[in-house]
Coordinates of C-alpha atoms in Angstrom, one line a residue:
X843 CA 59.9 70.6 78.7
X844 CA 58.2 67.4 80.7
X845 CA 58.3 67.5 84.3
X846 CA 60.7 64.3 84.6
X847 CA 60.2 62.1 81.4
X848 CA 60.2 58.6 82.8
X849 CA 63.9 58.4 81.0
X850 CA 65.0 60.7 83.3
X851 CA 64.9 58.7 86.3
X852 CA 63.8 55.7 85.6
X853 CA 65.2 52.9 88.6
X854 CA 66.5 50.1 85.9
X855 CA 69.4 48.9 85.5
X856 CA 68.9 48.5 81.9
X857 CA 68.4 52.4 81.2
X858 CA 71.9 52.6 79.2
X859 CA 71.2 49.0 77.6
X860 CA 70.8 50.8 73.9
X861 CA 72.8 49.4 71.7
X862 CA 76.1 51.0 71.4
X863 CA 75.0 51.8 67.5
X864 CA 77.6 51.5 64.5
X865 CA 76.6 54.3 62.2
X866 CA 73.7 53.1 60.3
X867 CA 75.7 54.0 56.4
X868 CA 78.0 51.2 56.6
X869 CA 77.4 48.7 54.6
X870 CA 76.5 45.2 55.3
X871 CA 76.5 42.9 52.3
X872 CA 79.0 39.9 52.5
X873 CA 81.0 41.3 49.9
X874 CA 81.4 45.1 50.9
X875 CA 84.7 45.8 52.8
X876 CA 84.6 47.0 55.6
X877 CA 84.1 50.8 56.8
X878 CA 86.7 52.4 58.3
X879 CA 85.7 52.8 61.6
X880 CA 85.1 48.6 61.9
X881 CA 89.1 48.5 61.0
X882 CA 90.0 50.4 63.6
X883 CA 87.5 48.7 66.3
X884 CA 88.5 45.6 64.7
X885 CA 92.3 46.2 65.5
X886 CA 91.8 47.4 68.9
X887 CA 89.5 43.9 69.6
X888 CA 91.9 42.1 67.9
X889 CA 94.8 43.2 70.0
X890 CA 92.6 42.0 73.6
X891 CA 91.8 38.6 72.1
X892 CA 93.3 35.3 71.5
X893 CA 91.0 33.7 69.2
X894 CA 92.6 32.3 66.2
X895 CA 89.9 32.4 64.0
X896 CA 88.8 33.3 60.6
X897 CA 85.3 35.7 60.1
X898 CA 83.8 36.6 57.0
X899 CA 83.4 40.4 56.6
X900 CA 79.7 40.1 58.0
X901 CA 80.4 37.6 60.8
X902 CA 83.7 40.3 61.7
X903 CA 81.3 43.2 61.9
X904 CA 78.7 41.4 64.2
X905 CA 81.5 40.0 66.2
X906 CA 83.3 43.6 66.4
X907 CA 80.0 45.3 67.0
X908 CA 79.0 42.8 70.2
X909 CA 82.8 43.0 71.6
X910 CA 82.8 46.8 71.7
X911 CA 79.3 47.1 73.1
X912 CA 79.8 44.5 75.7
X913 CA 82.9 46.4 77.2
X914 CA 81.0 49.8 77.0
X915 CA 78.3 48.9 78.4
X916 CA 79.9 47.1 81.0
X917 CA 81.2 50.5 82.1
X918 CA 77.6 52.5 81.2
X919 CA 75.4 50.2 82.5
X920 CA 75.2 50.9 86.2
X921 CA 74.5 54.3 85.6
X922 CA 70.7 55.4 85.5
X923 CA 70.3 58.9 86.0
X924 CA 70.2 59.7 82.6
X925 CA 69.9 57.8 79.4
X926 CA 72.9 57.7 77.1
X927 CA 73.9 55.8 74.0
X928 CA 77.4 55.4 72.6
X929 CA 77.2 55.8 68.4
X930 CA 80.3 54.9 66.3
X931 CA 80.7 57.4 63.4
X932 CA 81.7 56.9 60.0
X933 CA 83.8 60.2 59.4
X934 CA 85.4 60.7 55.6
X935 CA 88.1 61.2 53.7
X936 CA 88.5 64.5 55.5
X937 CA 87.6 63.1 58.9
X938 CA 88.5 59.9 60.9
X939 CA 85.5 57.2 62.5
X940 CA 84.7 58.9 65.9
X941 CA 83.0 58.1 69.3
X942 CA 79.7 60.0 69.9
X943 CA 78.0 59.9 73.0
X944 CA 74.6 60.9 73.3
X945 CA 72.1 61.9 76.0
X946 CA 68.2 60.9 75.2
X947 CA 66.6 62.1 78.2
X948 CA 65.1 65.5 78.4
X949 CA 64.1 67.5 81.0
X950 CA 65.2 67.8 84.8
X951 CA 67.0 65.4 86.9
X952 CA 65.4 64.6 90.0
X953 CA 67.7 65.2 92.8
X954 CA 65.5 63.4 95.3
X955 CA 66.2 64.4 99.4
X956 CA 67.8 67.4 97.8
X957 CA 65.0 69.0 96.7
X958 CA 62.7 68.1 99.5
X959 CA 62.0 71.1 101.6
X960 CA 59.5 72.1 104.5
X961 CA 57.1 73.6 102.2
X962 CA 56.7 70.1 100.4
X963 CA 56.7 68.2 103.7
X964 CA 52.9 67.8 104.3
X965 CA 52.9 65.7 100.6
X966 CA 56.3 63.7 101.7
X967 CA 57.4 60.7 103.8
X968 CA 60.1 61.2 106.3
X969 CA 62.7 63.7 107.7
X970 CA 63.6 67.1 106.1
X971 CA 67.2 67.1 105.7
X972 CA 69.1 70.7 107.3
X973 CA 69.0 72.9 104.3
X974 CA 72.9 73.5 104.8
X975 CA 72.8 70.0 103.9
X976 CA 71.0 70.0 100.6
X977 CA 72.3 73.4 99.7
X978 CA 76.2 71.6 99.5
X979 CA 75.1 68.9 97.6
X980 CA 73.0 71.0 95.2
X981 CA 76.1 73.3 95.1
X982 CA 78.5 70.5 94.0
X983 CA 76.5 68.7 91.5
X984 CA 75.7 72.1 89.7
X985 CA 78.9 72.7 89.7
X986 CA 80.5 69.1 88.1
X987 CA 77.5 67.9 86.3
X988 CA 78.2 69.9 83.6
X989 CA 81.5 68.6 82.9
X990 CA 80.4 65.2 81.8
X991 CA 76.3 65.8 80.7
X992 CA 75.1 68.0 79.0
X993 CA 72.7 69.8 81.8
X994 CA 72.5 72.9 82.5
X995 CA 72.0 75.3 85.6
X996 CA 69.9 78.1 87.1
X997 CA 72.7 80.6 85.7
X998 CA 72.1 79.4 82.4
X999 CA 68.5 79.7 82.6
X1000 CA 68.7 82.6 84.1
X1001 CA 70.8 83.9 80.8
X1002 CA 68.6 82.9 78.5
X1003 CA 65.1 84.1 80.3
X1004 CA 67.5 87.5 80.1
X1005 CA 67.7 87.2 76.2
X1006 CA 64.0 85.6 75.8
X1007 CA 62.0 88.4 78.3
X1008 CA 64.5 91.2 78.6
X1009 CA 67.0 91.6 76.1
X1010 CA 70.0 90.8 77.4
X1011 CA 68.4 92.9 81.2
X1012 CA 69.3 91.4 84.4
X1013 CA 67.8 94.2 86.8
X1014 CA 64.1 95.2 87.5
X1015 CA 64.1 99.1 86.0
X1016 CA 65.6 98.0 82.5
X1017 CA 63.5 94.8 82.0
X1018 CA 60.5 96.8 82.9
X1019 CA 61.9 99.1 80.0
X1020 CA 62.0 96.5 77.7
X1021 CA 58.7 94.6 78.4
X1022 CA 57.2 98.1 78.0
X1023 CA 59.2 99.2 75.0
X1024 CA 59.5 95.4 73.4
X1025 CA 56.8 93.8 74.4
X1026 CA 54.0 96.4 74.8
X1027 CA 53.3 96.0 78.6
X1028 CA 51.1 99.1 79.9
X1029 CA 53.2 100.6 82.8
X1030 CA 49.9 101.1 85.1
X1031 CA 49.1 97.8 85.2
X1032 CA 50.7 94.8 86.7
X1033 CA 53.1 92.8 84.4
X1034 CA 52.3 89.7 83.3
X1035 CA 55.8 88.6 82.3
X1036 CA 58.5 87.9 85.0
X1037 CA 61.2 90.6 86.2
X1038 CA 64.3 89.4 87.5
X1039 CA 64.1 90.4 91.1
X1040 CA 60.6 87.7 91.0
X1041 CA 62.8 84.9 89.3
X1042 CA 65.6 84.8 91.9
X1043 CA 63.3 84.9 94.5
X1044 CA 61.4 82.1 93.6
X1045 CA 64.9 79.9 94.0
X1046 CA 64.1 77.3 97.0
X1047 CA 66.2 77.3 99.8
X1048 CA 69.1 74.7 98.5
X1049 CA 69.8 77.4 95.7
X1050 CA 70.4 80.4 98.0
X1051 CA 71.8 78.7 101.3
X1052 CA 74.8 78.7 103.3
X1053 CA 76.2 74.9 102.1
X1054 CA 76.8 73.7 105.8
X1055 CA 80.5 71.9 106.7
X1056 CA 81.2 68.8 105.7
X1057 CA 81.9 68.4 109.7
X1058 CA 78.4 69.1 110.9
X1059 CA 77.1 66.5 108.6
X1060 CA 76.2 62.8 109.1
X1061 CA 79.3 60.3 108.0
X1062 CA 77.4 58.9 104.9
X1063 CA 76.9 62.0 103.5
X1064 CA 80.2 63.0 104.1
X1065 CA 81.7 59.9 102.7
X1066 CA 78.9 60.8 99.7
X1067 CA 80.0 64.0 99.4
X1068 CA 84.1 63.2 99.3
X1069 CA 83.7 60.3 96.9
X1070 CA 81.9 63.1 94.5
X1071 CA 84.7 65.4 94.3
X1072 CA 87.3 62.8 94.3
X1073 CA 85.8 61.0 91.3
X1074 CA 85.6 64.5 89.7
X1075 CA 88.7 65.5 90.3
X1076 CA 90.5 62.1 88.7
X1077 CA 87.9 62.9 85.9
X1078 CA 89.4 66.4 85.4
X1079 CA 93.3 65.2 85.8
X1080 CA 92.7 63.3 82.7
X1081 CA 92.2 66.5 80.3
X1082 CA 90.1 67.1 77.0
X1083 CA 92.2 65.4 74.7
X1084 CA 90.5 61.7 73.6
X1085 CA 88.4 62.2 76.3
X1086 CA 85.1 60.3 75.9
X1087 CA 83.1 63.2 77.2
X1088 CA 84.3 65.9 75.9
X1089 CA 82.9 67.2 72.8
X1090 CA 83.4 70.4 70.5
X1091 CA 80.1 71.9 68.5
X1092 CA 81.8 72.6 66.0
X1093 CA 83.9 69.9 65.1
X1094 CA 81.0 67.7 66.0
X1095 CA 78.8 69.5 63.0
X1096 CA 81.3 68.1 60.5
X1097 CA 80.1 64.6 61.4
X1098 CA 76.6 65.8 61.9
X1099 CA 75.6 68.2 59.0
X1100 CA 72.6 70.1 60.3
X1101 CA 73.3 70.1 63.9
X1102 CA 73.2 73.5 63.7
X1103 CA 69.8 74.0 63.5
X1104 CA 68.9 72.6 66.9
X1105 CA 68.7 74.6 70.1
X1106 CA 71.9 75.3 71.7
X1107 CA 70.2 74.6 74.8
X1108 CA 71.5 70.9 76.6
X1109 CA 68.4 68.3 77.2
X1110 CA 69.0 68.0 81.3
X1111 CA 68.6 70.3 83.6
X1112 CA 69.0 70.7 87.9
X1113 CA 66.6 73.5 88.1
X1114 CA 63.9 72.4 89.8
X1115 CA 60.3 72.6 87.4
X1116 CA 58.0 72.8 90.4
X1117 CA 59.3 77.0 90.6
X1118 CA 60.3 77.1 87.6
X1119 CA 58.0 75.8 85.3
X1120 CA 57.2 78.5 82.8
X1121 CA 60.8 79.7 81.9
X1122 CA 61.8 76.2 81.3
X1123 CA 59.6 75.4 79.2
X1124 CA 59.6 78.3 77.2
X1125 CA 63.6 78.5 77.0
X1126 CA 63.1 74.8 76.1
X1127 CA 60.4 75.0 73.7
X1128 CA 63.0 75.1 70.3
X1129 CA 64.7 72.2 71.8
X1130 CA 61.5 70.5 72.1
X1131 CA 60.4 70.9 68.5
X1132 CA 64.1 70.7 66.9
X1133 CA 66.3 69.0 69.0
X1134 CA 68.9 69.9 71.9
X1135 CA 72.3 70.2 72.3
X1136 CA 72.5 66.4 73.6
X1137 CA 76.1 65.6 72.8
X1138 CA 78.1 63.8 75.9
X1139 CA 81.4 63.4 73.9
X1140 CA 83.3 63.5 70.5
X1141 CA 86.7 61.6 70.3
X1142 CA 87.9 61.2 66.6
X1143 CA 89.8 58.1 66.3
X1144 CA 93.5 58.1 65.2
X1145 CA 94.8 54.7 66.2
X1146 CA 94.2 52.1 68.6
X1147 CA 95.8 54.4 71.2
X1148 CA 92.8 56.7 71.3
X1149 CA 90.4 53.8 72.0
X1150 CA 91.8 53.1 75.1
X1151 CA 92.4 56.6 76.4
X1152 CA 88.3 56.4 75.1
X1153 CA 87.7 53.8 77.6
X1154 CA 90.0 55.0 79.9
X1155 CA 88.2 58.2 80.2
X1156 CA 84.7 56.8 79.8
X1157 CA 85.5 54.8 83.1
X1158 CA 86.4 58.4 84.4
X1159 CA 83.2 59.9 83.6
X1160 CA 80.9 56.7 84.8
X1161 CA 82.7 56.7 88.2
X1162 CA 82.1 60.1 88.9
X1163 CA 78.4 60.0 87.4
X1164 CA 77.8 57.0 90.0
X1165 CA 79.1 58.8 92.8
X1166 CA 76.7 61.9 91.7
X1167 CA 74.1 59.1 91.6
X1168 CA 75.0 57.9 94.6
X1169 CA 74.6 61.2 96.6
X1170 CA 71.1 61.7 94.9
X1171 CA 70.1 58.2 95.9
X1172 CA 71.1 58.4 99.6
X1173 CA 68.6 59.0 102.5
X1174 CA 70.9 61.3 104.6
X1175 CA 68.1 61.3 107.6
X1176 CA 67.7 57.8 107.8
X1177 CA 69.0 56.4 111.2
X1178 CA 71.5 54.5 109.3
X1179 CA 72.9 57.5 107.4
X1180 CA 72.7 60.3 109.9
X1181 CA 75.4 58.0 112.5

């Protein structure tokens, strides 16, 4: 896995300007009706407009194409962190046209003041901020993230260094066991591979601290802080069903056939590379040479009604991915921030 792919985090508010992407099968001559899923868009674009006027079937897919991506991207485009595309599938006789969304960055997010520490502070500009402070951030966006990209955590890496090293161990005596049964380590000499009791230690301090009170902190941080959990908690209210970011594997391999040959394992993480380096990239490695897990979202399509609890949702999900932005963004020791 890169470091942090320019995709990652790069600053442009262009990063989500892909084209929201109307499943490349459907057809596109003049006289080829028109897919499924362009009927039901169609409707729903129809119903928020007041143009009387009459398209061929070309000129009504380009101008239900530009309508829908204009008011998805209006809601995507401020966000930056990571690089996502909306796709429009076809579905089939079996299946109705769906909303995709997919994630095209890989590797880790960088969580800026948050992962600054005093051991990095010779090669930084500025103010350490109290590690109680960057621990309850850390803590909070490892624990939402998930519910909206597909990113995963130190506890997930942790599980599958287990399964990749130690068989399923999570304890010093039985890894040993296995690295020397398995793997063919020589008990008398020093092991080259990692034991558990090394990989938790090398956690930095925002992983394993205290997350200080939201009362000893600086009011932008707070504020920061509160608008986080609020955004995630409206996100949450709203529930899986025709939610834009919720997806199921399986039902998402029906759309997909061969999905299930890429790695289980999502394309972001918040585990920082700088300790942990070596396990990501060798957890990562299938991923890296047959895809992740980089769905955002499934929502099949039923009616016009699901395309506005779609966008409904998708509004959701943005606002709570800016406020996560937001708290990675802010400088919680500049004068400014710590009043």
């Amino acid at each position: 896995m890169n470091r942090r792919p320019a995709s990652v985090s790069r600053p442009s508010g262009d990063i989500v300007g892909r084209p929201v992407a109307i499943a490349a099968d459907v057809p596109a001559g003049f006289d080829v009706p028109l897919a499924p899923h362009h009927k039901l868009i169609g409707r729903w674009v129809a119903a928020r407009s007041d143009m009387d006027e009459l398209f061929t079937r070309q000129e009504a897919r380009r101008h239900i194409e530009q309508a829908f991506e204009t008011a998805a991207l209006d809601i995507l485009r401020p966000f930056d962190l990571a690089d996502l595309q909306v796709v429009a599938l076809l579905g089939d006789d079996n299946l109705p046209p769906a909303l995709a969304i997919f994630c095209h960055s890989v590797g880790q997010i960088d969580l800026g003041w948050i992962e600054k520490s005093n051991v990095l502070s010779d090669t930084l500009v500025g103010p350490v901020a109290p590690v109680g402070w960057r621990a309850a951030a850390y803590a909070l966006l490892e624990s939402t993230l998930g519910d909206v990209l597909p990113v995963f955590g130190y506890a997930d890496l942790f599980e599958e260094v287990s399964a990749y090293y130690w068989d399923g161990a999570t304890d010093d005596e039985r890894a040993r066991a296995t690295l020397i049964e398995y793997h063919g380590e020589d008990p008398d000499v020093a092991y080259e591979m990692t034991l558990p009791s090394e990989m938790n230690a090398r956690r930095p301090d925002y992983m394993t601290a205290k997350a200080a009170p939201l009362k000893d902190m600086p009011k932008a941080l707070r504020d920061a802080i509160r608008r986080v959990r609020e955004t995630h908690e409206a996100f949450k209210a709203a529930g899986r069903g025709g939610n834009a970011w919720w997806v199921e594997r399986e039902h998402l391999a029906n759309y997909i056939p061969g999905l299930e040959d890429s790695s289980h394992l999502p394309p972001l993480t918040i585990v920082p590379f700088d300790q942990f380096a070596r396990e990501l990239d060798d957890v990562g490695r299938y991923g890296m040479e047959l895809g992740f897990d980089n769905a955002a979202g499934l929502c099949p399509l039923t009616d016009i009604s699901a395309i506005d609890a779609w966008f409904t949702t998708l509004k959701l999900g943005t606002d709570f991915l800016l406020a996560a932005q937001q708290l990675i963004s802010l400088d919680p020791m500049h004068r400014e921030s710590a009043r």
